[in-house]
Short mmCIF file of C-alpha atoms in Angstrom, two decimals:
data_model
loop_
_atom_site.label_atom_id
_atom_site.label_comp_id
_atom_site.label_asym_id
_atom_site.label_seq_id
_atom_site.Cartn_x
_atom_site.Cartn_y
_atom_site.Cartn_z
CA MET Q 1363 225.33 -99.94 -36.15
CA SER Q 1364 223.23 -97.69 -38.34
CA SER Q 1365 220.94 -97.72 -41.33
CA ILE Q 1366 220.11 -94.52 -43.21
CA SER Q 1367 219.25 -96.01 -46.59
CA SER Q 1368 215.66 -96.68 -45.50
CA ASN Q 1369 214.67 -93.00 -45.78
CA ASN Q 1370 212.33 -92.93 -48.75
CA LEU Q 1371 211.97 -89.17 -49.15
CA LEU Q 1372 215.53 -87.88 -49.29
CA PRO Q 1373 217.84 -87.99 -52.30
CA SER Q 1374 221.35 -89.39 -52.14
CA PRO Q 1375 223.75 -88.59 -50.70
CA LYS Q 1376 221.61 -88.51 -47.56
CA THR Q 1377 222.26 -85.11 -45.99
CA VAL Q 1378 221.47 -83.61 -42.61
CA ALA Q 1379 221.47 -79.86 -42.05
CA ILE Q 1380 222.15 -79.11 -38.39
CA LEU Q 1381 220.65 -75.79 -37.35
CA GLY Q 1382 221.83 -74.43 -34.03
CA CYS Q 1383 219.19 -72.00 -32.79
CA PRO Q 1384 220.41 -70.28 -29.61
CA PHE Q 1385 217.11 -68.64 -28.73
CA SER Q 1386 215.38 -68.24 -25.37
CA GLY Q 1387 212.80 -65.53 -26.03
CA GLY Q 1388 209.77 -67.79 -25.68
CA GLN Q 1389 210.30 -68.32 -21.95
CA PRO Q 1390 211.94 -66.52 -18.99
CA LYS Q 1391 214.67 -68.86 -17.76
CA PRO Q 1392 218.22 -68.07 -18.90
CA GLY Q 1393 220.47 -70.70 -20.41
CA VAL Q 1394 218.33 -72.57 -22.93
CA ASP Q 1395 220.00 -70.55 -25.68
CA LYS Q 1396 223.24 -72.35 -24.76
CA GLY Q 1397 221.78 -75.79 -25.47
CA PRO Q 1398 222.78 -75.95 -29.15
CA ILE Q 1399 226.35 -74.96 -28.38
CA HIS Q 1400 226.71 -77.72 -25.79
CA LEU Q 1401 225.20 -80.32 -28.12
CA VAL Q 1402 227.61 -79.45 -30.93
CA GLN Q 1403 230.57 -79.25 -28.58
CA ALA Q 1404 229.67 -82.76 -27.36
CA GLY Q 1405 230.52 -84.03 -30.84
CA LEU Q 1406 227.06 -84.31 -32.40
CA ILE Q 1407 228.25 -83.44 -35.90
CA ASN Q 1408 230.89 -86.16 -35.95
CA GLN Q 1409 228.44 -88.62 -34.42
CA VAL Q 1410 225.94 -88.01 -37.23
CA GLU Q 1411 228.65 -88.28 -39.87
CA GLU Q 1412 229.71 -91.63 -38.41
CA LEU Q 1413 226.18 -92.90 -39.10
CA GLY Q 1414 226.80 -92.33 -42.80
CA TRP Q 1415 225.11 -88.97 -43.23
CA ARG Q 1416 226.62 -86.02 -45.02
CA VAL Q 1417 226.36 -83.08 -42.61
CA VAL Q 1418 225.91 -79.40 -43.38
CA PHE Q 1419 226.58 -77.09 -40.45
CA ASP Q 1420 227.17 -73.40 -41.02
CA GLY Q 1421 227.55 -72.42 -37.38
CA HIS Q 1422 224.92 -71.34 -34.91
CA HIS Q 1423 222.38 -68.93 -36.30
CA GLN Q 1424 222.44 -65.59 -34.54
CA PHE Q 1425 218.70 -65.15 -34.31
CA GLU Q 1426 219.22 -63.32 -31.03
CA ASP Q 1427 220.75 -60.49 -33.06
CA VAL Q 1428 217.24 -59.35 -33.94
CA SER Q 1429 217.44 -55.91 -32.40
CA PRO Q 1430 214.78 -53.46 -31.20
CA SER Q 1431 216.97 -50.58 -32.34
CA SER Q 1432 217.10 -51.85 -35.92
CA ASN Q 1433 213.54 -53.02 -36.49
CA GLY Q 1434 211.27 -51.57 -33.85
CA ILE Q 1435 210.82 -54.81 -31.96
CA GLN Q 1436 210.61 -54.37 -28.21
CA VAL Q 1437 212.10 -57.28 -26.29
CA ASN Q 1438 210.04 -56.57 -23.19
CA GLY Q 1439 206.59 -58.15 -23.30
CA THR Q 1440 204.85 -55.07 -21.93
CA SER Q 1441 206.36 -52.81 -24.56
CA ASP Q 1442 205.27 -55.26 -27.24
CA ALA Q 1443 201.71 -55.10 -26.02
CA VAL Q 1444 201.24 -51.39 -26.61
CA VAL Q 1445 201.53 -51.99 -30.36
CA ASP Q 1446 198.05 -53.56 -30.40
CA THR Q 1447 195.37 -52.13 -28.11
CA ALA Q 1448 192.42 -54.06 -29.59
CA LEU Q 1449 193.38 -57.24 -27.76
CA ASP Q 1450 195.44 -55.66 -25.00
CA ALA Q 1451 194.06 -57.81 -22.19
CA SER Q 1452 195.38 -60.96 -23.87
CA ILE Q 1453 198.37 -59.54 -25.73
CA ALA Q 1454 199.73 -57.97 -22.54
CA ARG Q 1455 200.29 -61.45 -21.11
CA LEU Q 1456 202.59 -62.47 -23.96
CA ARG Q 1457 206.33 -62.28 -23.46
CA SER Q 1458 208.11 -60.60 -26.38
CA PRO Q 1459 205.67 -61.69 -29.06
CA LEU Q 1460 207.18 -59.59 -31.84
CA LEU Q 1461 210.68 -60.82 -31.14
CA VAL Q 1462 209.54 -64.44 -31.07
CA ALA Q 1463 207.53 -64.00 -34.26
CA GLN Q 1464 210.42 -62.52 -36.19
CA VAL Q 1465 212.95 -65.09 -34.97
CA CYS Q 1466 210.64 -68.00 -35.80
CA LYS Q 1467 209.96 -66.52 -39.23
CA SER Q 1468 213.70 -66.56 -39.89
CA VAL Q 1469 213.90 -70.17 -38.69
CA ALA Q 1470 211.05 -71.14 -41.02
CA SER Q 1471 212.88 -69.76 -44.04
CA THR Q 1472 216.06 -71.58 -43.10
CA VAL Q 1473 214.33 -74.93 -42.53
CA GLN Q 1474 212.35 -74.54 -45.76
CA ALA Q 1475 215.50 -73.82 -47.77
CA HIS Q 1476 217.30 -76.92 -46.47
CA ALA Q 1477 214.25 -79.14 -46.93
CA GLU Q 1478 213.75 -77.98 -50.50
CA MET Q 1479 217.37 -78.91 -51.21
CA GLY Q 1480 216.60 -82.46 -50.11
CA ARG Q 1481 218.28 -82.16 -46.74
CA LEU Q 1482 216.88 -83.27 -43.38
CA PRO Q 1483 216.89 -80.25 -41.04
CA VAL Q 1484 217.84 -81.07 -37.44
CA THR Q 1485 217.07 -78.02 -35.33
CA LEU Q 1486 218.76 -77.72 -31.97
CA GLY Q 1487 217.00 -75.40 -29.53
CA GLY Q 1488 216.56 -73.26 -27.83
CA ASP Q 1489 213.05 -73.08 -26.47
CA HIS Q 1490 210.08 -74.80 -28.05
CA SER Q 1491 208.54 -71.62 -29.45
CA LEU Q 1492 211.00 -72.24 -32.30
CA ALA Q 1493 208.70 -75.03 -33.51
CA MET Q 1494 206.43 -72.40 -35.03
CA GLY Q 1495 209.31 -71.79 -37.40
CA THR Q 1496 210.61 -75.32 -37.88
CA ILE Q 1497 207.20 -76.86 -38.57
CA SER Q 1498 206.18 -73.97 -40.84
CA GLY Q 1499 209.36 -74.51 -42.83
CA THR Q 1500 208.63 -78.23 -43.11
CA LEU Q 1501 205.04 -77.62 -44.24
CA ARG Q 1502 206.20 -75.23 -46.95
CA ALA Q 1503 208.42 -77.96 -48.39
CA TYR Q 1504 206.12 -80.91 -47.60
CA ASP Q 1505 202.54 -79.67 -47.48
CA GLN Q 1506 201.17 -83.06 -46.41
CA ALA Q 1507 203.59 -83.51 -43.50
CA CYS Q 1508 202.38 -84.67 -40.11
CA VAL Q 1509 203.83 -83.79 -36.70
CA ILE Q 1510 204.69 -86.10 -33.82
CA TRP Q 1511 205.17 -83.94 -30.73
CA ILE Q 1512 207.06 -85.52 -27.82
CA ASP Q 1513 206.66 -83.46 -24.67
CA ALA Q 1514 205.53 -83.38 -21.06
CA HIS Q 1515 203.43 -80.34 -21.99
CA ALA Q 1516 200.83 -79.71 -24.68
CA ASP Q 1517 202.23 -76.28 -25.70
CA ILE Q 1518 198.83 -75.37 -27.16
CA ASN Q 1519 197.71 -72.50 -24.95
CA THR Q 1520 196.05 -69.66 -26.84
CA ILE Q 1521 196.44 -65.98 -26.11
CA TYR Q 1522 193.31 -66.31 -23.98
CA SER Q 1523 194.19 -69.46 -22.05
CA THR Q 1524 197.84 -68.77 -21.21
CA ASP Q 1525 198.54 -67.81 -17.62
CA THR Q 1526 202.25 -67.12 -18.06
CA GLY Q 1527 202.42 -65.55 -21.51
CA ASN Q 1528 205.44 -67.72 -22.29
CA ILE Q 1529 205.16 -68.47 -26.01
CA HIS Q 1530 207.10 -71.72 -25.69
CA GLY Q 1531 203.83 -72.99 -24.23
CA MET Q 1532 201.81 -71.76 -27.22
CA PRO Q 1533 203.40 -72.73 -30.57
CA LEU Q 1534 200.77 -75.28 -31.52
CA SER Q 1535 197.91 -72.83 -31.01
CA PHE Q 1536 199.51 -70.65 -33.67
CA LEU Q 1537 200.23 -73.59 -35.98
CA LEU Q 1538 196.66 -74.88 -35.68
CA LYS Q 1539 195.29 -71.32 -36.12
CA LEU Q 1540 193.42 -71.38 -32.83
CA ASN Q 1541 194.05 -67.73 -31.96
CA PRO Q 1542 191.76 -64.91 -33.10
CA PRO Q 1543 192.51 -63.21 -36.41
CA ALA Q 1544 194.58 -60.07 -36.35
CA PRO Q 1545 192.31 -57.01 -36.07
CA SER Q 1546 194.60 -54.98 -38.34
CA PRO Q 1547 197.80 -55.39 -40.37
CA ASP Q 1548 199.69 -53.44 -37.72
CA SER Q 1549 198.57 -55.54 -34.77
CA VAL Q 1550 200.83 -57.88 -32.82
CA LEU Q 1551 198.85 -60.91 -33.96
CA ALA Q 1552 199.43 -59.97 -37.60
CA LYS Q 1553 203.12 -60.65 -37.06
CA PHE Q 1554 202.22 -64.34 -36.71
CA ASP Q 1555 200.19 -64.55 -39.93
CA TRP Q 1556 203.12 -66.06 -41.83
CA ILE Q 1557 202.87 -69.29 -39.81
CA SER Q 1558 201.83 -72.32 -41.84
CA HIS Q 1559 198.59 -74.12 -40.97
CA LEU Q 1560 198.89 -77.58 -39.46
CA PRO Q 1561 195.53 -79.40 -39.56
CA ALA Q 1562 194.63 -80.85 -36.16
CA GLU Q 1563 194.29 -84.36 -37.57
CA ARG Q 1564 197.96 -84.29 -38.56
CA LEU Q 1565 199.20 -83.72 -35.01
CA VAL Q 1566 199.75 -86.35 -32.34
CA TYR Q 1567 201.33 -86.12 -28.89
CA ILE Q 1568 203.30 -88.66 -26.90
CA GLY Q 1569 204.39 -88.23 -23.28
CA LEU Q 1570 201.96 -85.63 -21.92
CA ARG Q 1571 201.65 -85.39 -18.16
CA ASP Q 1572 201.49 -81.68 -17.24
CA VAL Q 1573 198.61 -80.16 -19.21
CA ASP Q 1574 196.87 -76.92 -18.24
CA LYS Q 1575 193.10 -76.93 -17.72
CA GLY Q 1576 192.58 -74.69 -20.72
CA GLU Q 1577 194.76 -76.93 -22.86
CA LYS Q 1578 192.72 -80.00 -21.90
CA GLU Q 1579 189.64 -78.20 -23.12
CA ILE Q 1580 191.38 -77.28 -26.38
CA LEU Q 1581 192.49 -80.87 -26.99
CA LYS Q 1582 188.96 -82.15 -26.46
CA LYS Q 1583 187.26 -79.40 -28.45
CA HIS Q 1584 189.43 -79.96 -31.51
CA ASN Q 1585 189.65 -83.75 -31.16
CA ILE Q 1586 193.44 -83.68 -31.05
CA LYS Q 1587 195.02 -87.08 -30.52
CA ALA Q 1588 197.23 -87.26 -27.45
CA PHE Q 1589 198.93 -90.16 -25.69
CA SER Q 1590 199.72 -89.30 -22.10
CA MET Q 1591 202.07 -91.16 -19.79
CA HIS Q 1592 198.97 -93.06 -18.62
CA ASP Q 1593 198.71 -94.49 -22.13
CA VAL Q 1594 202.41 -95.33 -22.18
CA ASP Q 1595 202.00 -97.17 -18.87
CA ARG Q 1596 198.87 -98.95 -20.08
CA TYR Q 1597 199.87 -100.03 -23.58
CA GLY Q 1598 203.66 -99.83 -23.63
CA ILE Q 1599 205.68 -97.50 -25.81
CA GLY Q 1600 205.69 -99.80 -28.84
CA LYS Q 1601 201.89 -99.88 -29.08
CA VAL Q 1602 201.62 -96.15 -28.38
CA VAL Q 1603 203.96 -95.26 -31.24
CA GLU Q 1604 202.05 -97.61 -33.55
CA MET Q 1605 198.72 -96.00 -32.59
CA ALA Q 1606 200.19 -92.52 -32.96
CA LEU Q 1607 201.39 -93.33 -36.47
CA ASP Q 1608 198.06 -94.94 -37.34
CA HIS Q 1609 196.35 -91.66 -36.43
CA VAL Q 1610 198.51 -89.10 -38.26
CA ASN Q 1611 199.95 -91.35 -40.96
CA PRO Q 1612 197.55 -94.26 -41.54
CA GLN Q 1613 198.87 -95.11 -45.00
CA ARG Q 1614 202.49 -94.49 -43.97
CA ASP Q 1615 202.87 -92.06 -46.85
CA ARG Q 1616 203.08 -88.67 -45.15
CA PRO Q 1617 206.41 -87.00 -44.37
CA ILE Q 1618 207.05 -86.83 -40.61
CA HIS Q 1619 208.29 -83.89 -38.56
CA LEU Q 1620 209.41 -85.13 -35.13
CA SER Q 1621 209.54 -82.40 -32.49
CA PHE Q 1622 211.16 -83.66 -29.29
CA ASP Q 1623 211.26 -81.63 -26.08
CA VAL Q 1624 213.74 -83.24 -23.69
CA ASP Q 1625 211.39 -82.60 -20.77
CA ALA Q 1626 209.32 -85.47 -22.17
CA LEU Q 1627 211.96 -87.65 -20.54
CA ASP Q 1628 211.86 -88.23 -16.82
CA PRO Q 1629 214.06 -85.76 -14.90
CA SER Q 1630 216.17 -88.70 -13.76
CA VAL Q 1631 217.10 -89.14 -17.43
CA ALA Q 1632 217.30 -85.51 -18.59
CA PRO Q 1633 217.52 -83.23 -15.55
CA SER Q 1634 218.91 -80.10 -17.22
CA THR Q 1635 215.76 -78.61 -18.73
CA GLY Q 1636 213.52 -75.68 -17.90
CA THR Q 1637 210.25 -77.36 -16.92
CA PRO Q 1638 211.00 -80.88 -15.67
CA VAL Q 1639 208.06 -83.05 -14.59
CA ARG Q 1640 208.51 -86.38 -12.82
CA GLY Q 1641 206.93 -89.51 -14.20
CA GLY Q 1642 208.23 -89.10 -17.73
CA LEU Q 1643 209.58 -91.32 -20.46
CA THR Q 1644 212.45 -93.62 -19.59
CA PHE Q 1645 215.73 -93.55 -21.48
CA ARG Q 1646 214.67 -96.48 -23.64
CA GLU Q 1647 211.12 -95.22 -24.24
CA GLY Q 1648 212.47 -91.93 -25.58
CA HIS Q 1649 214.94 -93.71 -27.80
CA TYR Q 1650 212.38 -96.23 -29.01
CA ILE Q 1651 210.21 -93.39 -30.30
CA CYS Q 1652 213.12 -92.03 -32.32
CA GLU Q 1653 214.11 -95.46 -33.59
CA ALA Q 1654 210.55 -96.28 -34.66
CA ILE Q 1655 210.11 -93.00 -36.50
CA HIS Q 1656 213.38 -93.60 -38.33
CA GLU Q 1657 212.20 -97.07 -39.32
CA THR Q 1658 209.22 -95.57 -41.17
CA GLY Q 1659 211.62 -94.07 -43.72
CA LEU Q 1660 209.48 -90.91 -43.62
CA LEU Q 1661 211.36 -88.57 -41.28
CA VAL Q 1662 212.03 -85.24 -43.01
CA ALA Q 1663 212.71 -82.92 -40.04
CA LEU Q 1664 213.72 -83.22 -36.41
CA ASP Q 1665 213.68 -80.77 -33.49
CA LEU Q 1666 215.54 -81.30 -30.23
CA MET Q 1667 214.43 -78.59 -27.83
CA GLU Q 1668 214.77 -77.24 -24.30
CA VAL Q 1669 218.21 -78.51 -23.28
CA ASN Q 1670 219.21 -75.90 -20.70
CA PRO Q 1671 222.81 -76.17 -19.43
CA ALA Q 1672 222.27 -73.41 -16.86
CA LEU Q 1673 219.76 -75.23 -14.68
CA ALA Q 1674 221.72 -78.10 -13.16
CA ASP Q 1675 225.12 -79.19 -11.92
CA ALA Q 1676 227.86 -80.11 -14.36
CA GLU Q 1677 227.17 -83.85 -14.27
CA SER Q 1678 223.44 -83.33 -14.87
CA VAL Q 1679 224.22 -81.06 -17.80
CA ARG Q 1680 226.59 -83.65 -19.25
CA GLN Q 1681 223.94 -86.34 -18.80
CA THR Q 1682 221.24 -84.29 -20.52
CA VAL Q 1683 223.46 -83.25 -23.42
CA THR Q 1684 224.61 -86.85 -23.89
CA VAL Q 1685 221.01 -88.06 -23.97
CA GLY Q 1686 220.11 -85.30 -26.43
CA CYS Q 1687 222.86 -86.38 -28.81
CA SER Q 1688 221.79 -90.00 -28.44
CA LEU Q 1689 218.17 -89.18 -29.32
CA VAL Q 1690 219.28 -87.43 -32.48
CA ARG Q 1691 221.43 -90.38 -33.46
CA SER Q 1692 218.54 -92.80 -32.89
CA ALA Q 1693 216.22 -90.71 -35.06
CA LEU Q 1694 218.87 -90.70 -37.77
CA GLY Q 1695 219.36 -94.44 -37.83
CA GLU Q 1696 221.60 -95.61 -35.00
CA THR Q 1697 220.59 -99.11 -33.96
CA LEU Q 1698 221.44 -101.27 -30.97
CA LEU Q 1699 222.66 -104.17 -33.11
#
């Protein structure tokens, strides 16, 4: 069963734009760029149509075609770093910052265009650095939107706090404008200036359980609301979702961008992902979040990130892809009865 008529912010006919983003530049493990292809091949488009949505899908975007030879971007993180010597100690740790910045900028324009046409963009990643683009696109179309971030990780490291330099662990620091200003228009950091600003009070996390020391300090310093797995265990998922909504959307009038990293789920549920952490959300807890957000009638954008078909056996890949499709369906109105 399904119900899509409850969405209060989208015109009829209710339309989903599925954006396949085969991008892996924000982290080092191969295969996450194949996630969108597997999700679509599993029948996701037909599944969404069967819920009553009109679906727009123009094929997978070839963001990986951004080429150093055509635009000066160096894919290697070290080569990127030489562009900006003022912050070289921090910039040198970043992996391919110019490539990630340009790809995410393209994603932002695509999401914005669909949103402004009254469509609900569903972005299939790809690594979670893409959220710099998806959320920026949403904020351009809905400037009062809030973000519900479902993840095992906080993804809010700054250029100073990151140990790995993997930008899929940093998108929220750019969205919240926590990094230093660019020292010049030609610096690496200037390539991220296009990113929209998400106020900290309009962000809430659910599912955290692997948070770096520096990230814990950032969350406390900026009073960012986060519900860890401890909170899920203590209160139950229903109460946690209610409290999360009360924080970022107290009047239930703000558009919602739901960004879901499959590693928020326990590895027994979604094993084929790049940074699995035991003790995560159960199958039903993950789906309840999506169902509850749909029930608000305020969902305007959805990300499903970090499905990596290269990191597990065939059955584990099938299981993860199947769960990913099911989460999307739940967020778009599939019900149990």
